[in-house]
Tab-separated table of C-alpha atoms in Angstrom:
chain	number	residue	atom	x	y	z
S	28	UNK	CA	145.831	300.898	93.900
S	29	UNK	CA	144.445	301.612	97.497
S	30	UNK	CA	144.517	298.739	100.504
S	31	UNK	CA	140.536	297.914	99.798
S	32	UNK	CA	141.411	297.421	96.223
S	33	UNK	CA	143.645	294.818	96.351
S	34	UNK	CA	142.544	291.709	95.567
S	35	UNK	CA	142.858	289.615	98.672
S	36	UNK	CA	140.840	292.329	100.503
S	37	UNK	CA	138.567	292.046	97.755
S	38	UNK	CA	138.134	288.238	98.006
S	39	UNK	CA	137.508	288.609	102.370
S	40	UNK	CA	134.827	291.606	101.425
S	41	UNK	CA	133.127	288.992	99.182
S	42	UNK	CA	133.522	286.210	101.495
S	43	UNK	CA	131.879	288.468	104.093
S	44	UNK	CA	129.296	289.927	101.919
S	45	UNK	CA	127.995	286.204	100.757
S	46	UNK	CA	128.512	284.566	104.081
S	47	UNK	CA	126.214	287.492	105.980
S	48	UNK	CA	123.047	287.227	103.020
S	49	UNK	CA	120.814	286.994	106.233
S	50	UNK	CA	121.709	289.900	107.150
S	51	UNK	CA	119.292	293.249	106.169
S	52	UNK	CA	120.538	295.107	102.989
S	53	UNK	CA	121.536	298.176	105.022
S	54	UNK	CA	123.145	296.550	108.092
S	55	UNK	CA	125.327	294.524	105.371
S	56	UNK	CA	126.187	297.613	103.539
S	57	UNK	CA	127.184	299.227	107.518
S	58	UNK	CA	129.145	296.301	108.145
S	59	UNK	CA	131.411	296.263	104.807
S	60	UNK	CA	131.652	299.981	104.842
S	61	UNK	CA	132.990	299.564	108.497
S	62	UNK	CA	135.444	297.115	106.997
S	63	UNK	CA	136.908	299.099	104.552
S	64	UNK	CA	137.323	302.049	106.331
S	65	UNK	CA	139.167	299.918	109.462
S	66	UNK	CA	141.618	298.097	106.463
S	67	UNK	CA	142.274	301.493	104.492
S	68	UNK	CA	143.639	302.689	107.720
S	69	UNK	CA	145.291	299.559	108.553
S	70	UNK	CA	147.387	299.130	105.267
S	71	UNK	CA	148.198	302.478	104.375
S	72	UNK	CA	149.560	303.640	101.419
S	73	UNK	CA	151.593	300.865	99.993
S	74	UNK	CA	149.055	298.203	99.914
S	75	UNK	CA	152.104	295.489	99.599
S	76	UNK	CA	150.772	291.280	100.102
S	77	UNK	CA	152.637	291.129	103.425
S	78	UNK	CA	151.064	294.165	104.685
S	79	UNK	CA	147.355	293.110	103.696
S	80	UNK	CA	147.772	289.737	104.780
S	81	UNK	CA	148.819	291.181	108.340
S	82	UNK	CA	145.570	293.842	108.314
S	83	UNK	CA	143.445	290.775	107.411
S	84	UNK	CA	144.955	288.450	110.138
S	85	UNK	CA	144.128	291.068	112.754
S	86	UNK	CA	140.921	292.173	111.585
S	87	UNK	CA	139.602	288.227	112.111
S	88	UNK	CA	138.570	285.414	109.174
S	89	UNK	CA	135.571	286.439	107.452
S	90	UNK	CA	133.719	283.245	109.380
S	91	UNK	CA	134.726	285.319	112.568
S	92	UNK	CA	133.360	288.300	111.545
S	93	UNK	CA	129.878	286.582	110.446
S	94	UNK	CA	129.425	285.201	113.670
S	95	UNK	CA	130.186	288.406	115.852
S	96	UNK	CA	127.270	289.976	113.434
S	97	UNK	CA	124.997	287.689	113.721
S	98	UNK	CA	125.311	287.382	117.477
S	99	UNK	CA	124.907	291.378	117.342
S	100	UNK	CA	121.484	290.691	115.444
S	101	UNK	CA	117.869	290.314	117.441
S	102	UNK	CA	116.208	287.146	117.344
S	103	UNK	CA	112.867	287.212	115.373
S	104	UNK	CA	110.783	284.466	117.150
S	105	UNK	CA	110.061	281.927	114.309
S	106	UNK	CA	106.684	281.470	113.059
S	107	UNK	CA	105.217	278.505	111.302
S	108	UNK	CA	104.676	278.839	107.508
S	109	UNK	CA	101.387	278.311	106.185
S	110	UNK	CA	102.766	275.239	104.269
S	111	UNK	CA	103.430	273.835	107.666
S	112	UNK	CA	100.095	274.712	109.256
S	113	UNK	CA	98.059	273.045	106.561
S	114	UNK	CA	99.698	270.232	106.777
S	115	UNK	CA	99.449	269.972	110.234
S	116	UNK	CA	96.030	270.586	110.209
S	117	UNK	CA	95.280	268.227	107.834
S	118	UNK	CA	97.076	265.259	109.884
S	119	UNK	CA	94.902	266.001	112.534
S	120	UNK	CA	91.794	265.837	110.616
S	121	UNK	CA	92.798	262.594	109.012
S	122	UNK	CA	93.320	261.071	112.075
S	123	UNK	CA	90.175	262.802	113.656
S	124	UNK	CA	87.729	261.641	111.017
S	125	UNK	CA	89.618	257.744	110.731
S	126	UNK	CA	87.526	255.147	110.541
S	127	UNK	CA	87.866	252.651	113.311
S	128	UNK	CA	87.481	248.455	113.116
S	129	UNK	CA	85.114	248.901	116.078
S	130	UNK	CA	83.321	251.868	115.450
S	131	UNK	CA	82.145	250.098	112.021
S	132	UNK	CA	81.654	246.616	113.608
S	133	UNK	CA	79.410	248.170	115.652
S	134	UNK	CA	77.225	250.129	112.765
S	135	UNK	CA	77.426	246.624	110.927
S	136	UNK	CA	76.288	244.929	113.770
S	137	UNK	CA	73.223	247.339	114.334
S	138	UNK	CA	72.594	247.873	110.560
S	139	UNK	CA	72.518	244.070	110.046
S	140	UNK	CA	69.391	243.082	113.021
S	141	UNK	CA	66.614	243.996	110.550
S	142	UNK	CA	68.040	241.242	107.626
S	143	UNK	CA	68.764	238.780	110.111
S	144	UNK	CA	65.570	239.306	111.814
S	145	UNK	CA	63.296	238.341	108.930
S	146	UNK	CA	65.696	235.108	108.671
S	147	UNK	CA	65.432	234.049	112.166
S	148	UNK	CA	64.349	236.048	115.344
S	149	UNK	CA	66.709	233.655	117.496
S	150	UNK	CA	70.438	235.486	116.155
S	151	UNK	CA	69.077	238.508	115.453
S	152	UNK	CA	68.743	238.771	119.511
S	153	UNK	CA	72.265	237.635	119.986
S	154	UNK	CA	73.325	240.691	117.319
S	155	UNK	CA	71.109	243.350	118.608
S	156	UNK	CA	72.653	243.047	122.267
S	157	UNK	CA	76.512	242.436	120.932
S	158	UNK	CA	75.654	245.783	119.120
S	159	UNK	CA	74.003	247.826	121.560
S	160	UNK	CA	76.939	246.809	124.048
S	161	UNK	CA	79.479	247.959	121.653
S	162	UNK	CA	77.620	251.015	120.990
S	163	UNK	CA	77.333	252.228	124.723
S	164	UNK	CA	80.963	250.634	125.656
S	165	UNK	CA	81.873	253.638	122.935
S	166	UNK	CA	83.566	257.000	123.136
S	167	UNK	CA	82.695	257.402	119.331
S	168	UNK	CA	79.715	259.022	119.698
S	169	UNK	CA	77.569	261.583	122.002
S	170	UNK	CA	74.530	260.275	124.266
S	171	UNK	CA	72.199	261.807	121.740
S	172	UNK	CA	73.309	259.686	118.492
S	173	UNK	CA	73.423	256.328	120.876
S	174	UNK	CA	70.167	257.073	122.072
S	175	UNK	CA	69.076	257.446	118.561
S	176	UNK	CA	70.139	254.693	117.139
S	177	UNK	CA	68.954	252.486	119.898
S	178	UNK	CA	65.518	253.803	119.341
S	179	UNK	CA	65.966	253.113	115.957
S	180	UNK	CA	67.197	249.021	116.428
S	181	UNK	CA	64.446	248.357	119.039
S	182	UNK	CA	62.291	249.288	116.741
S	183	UNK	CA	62.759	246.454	113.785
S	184	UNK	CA	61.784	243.437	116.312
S	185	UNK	CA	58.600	245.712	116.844
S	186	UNK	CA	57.816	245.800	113.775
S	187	UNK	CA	58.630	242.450	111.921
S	188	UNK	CA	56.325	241.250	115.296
S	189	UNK	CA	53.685	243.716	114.306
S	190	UNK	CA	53.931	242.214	110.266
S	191	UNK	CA	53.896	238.667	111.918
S	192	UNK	CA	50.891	239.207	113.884
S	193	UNK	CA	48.792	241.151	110.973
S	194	UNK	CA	49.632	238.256	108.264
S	195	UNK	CA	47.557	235.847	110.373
S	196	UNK	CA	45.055	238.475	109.877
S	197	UNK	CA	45.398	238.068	106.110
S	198	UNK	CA	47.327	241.523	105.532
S	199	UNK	CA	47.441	243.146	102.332
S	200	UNK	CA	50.783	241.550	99.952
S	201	UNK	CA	51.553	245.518	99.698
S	202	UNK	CA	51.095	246.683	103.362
S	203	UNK	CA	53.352	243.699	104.524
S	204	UNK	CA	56.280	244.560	102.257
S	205	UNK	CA	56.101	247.822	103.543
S	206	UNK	CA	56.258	246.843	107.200
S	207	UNK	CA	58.902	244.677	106.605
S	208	UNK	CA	60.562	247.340	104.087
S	209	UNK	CA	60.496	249.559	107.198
S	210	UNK	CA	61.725	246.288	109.810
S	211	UNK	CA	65.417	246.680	107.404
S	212	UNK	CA	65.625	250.230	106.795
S	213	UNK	CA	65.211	251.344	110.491
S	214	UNK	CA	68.554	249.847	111.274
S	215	UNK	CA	69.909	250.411	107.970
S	216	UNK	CA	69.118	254.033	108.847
S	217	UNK	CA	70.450	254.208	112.481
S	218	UNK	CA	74.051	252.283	110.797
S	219	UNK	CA	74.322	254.939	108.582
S	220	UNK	CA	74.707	257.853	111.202
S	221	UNK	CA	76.584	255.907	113.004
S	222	UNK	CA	79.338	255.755	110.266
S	223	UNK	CA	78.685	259.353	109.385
S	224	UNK	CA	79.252	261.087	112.970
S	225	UNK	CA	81.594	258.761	114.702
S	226	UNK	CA	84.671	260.118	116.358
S	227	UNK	CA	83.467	263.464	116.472
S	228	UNK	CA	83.739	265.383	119.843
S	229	UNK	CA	81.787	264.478	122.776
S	230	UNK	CA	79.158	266.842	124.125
S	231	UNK	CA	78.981	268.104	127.674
């Protein structure tokens, strides 16, 4: 039996060889192969348990000899797996696309000034300011969408006036119900893509 066959250098050459799995397959191979070659000499021919004990005590504990390998190794500058990318990616559209309290208090506030309107003009003044204010005090949205659905809200009083004034005129049952059809969806309408574009990016 040679030095590298006895069994305690057999155990450190395993210890060495699991301990240094990050290591590439050929650079592992290089570094037990070094090994070997340094304890044959070391030991000799008469491969007695005082002898290999005193080889292995020089040579370093296999923990020792990791560490001096890896610190030989280069670092590889980590990159994020694609696991950790989506997820990441996904956090930030969740908290991009979040509704807020405000931002829908606000559409509900606009959305709402055609229905309260028709029930009394009086309130549905006091909910078409407390919504516009909310809507231009916002970040929420880009001038275009605020201008929008501005247009849009000043619009209902217009025409719930305009169905007022044409019923003393005797309007048509049908042409009413449209007009004020069109007094609840204008604001309906304006709510609606208010909900559906808020918190996107603002645009220069």
């Amino acid at each position: 039996m040679t030095g590298t066959e006895h069994p305690l250098v057999t155990d450190y050459l395993a210890t060495i060889e699991r301990e240094a799995s990050f290591l590439p397959a050929g650079r592992r191979e290089e570094l037990l192969a070094d090994l070997r070659e340094h304890l044959a000499v070391a030991i000799g021919d008469e491969p007695g348990p005082e002898a290999v004990r005193a080889a292995l005590e020089r040579l370093g504990s296999p923990s020792t000899i990791v560490a001096a390998a890896r610190a030989e190794e280069p670092e590889t500058p980590a990159t994020p797996s694609a696991t950790t990318i989506t997820t990441a990616t996904t956090a930030t559209t969740a908290t991009r696309l979040e509704p807020q309290p405000r931002n829908v208090i606000t559409a509900v506030l606009i959305g709402a000034t055609g229905l309260v309107g028709l029930a009394d003009p009086l309130p549905a003044v006091a909910v078409l300011i407390a919504g516009l204010v909310l809507l231009w005090s916002s970040d929420a949205w880009d001038r275009g969408t605020k201008t929008l659905a501005t247009a849009l809200t000043l619009a209902t009083p217009l025409v719930i006036a305009l169905g007022g004034l044409l019923l003393a005129y005797r309007l048509d049952p049908t042409a009413l119900f449209a007009l004020v059809l069109t007094g609840i969806a204008l604001p309906a309408v304006a709510a609606f893509r208010l909900l559906r574009t808020q918190n996107r990016p603002l645009v220069a």
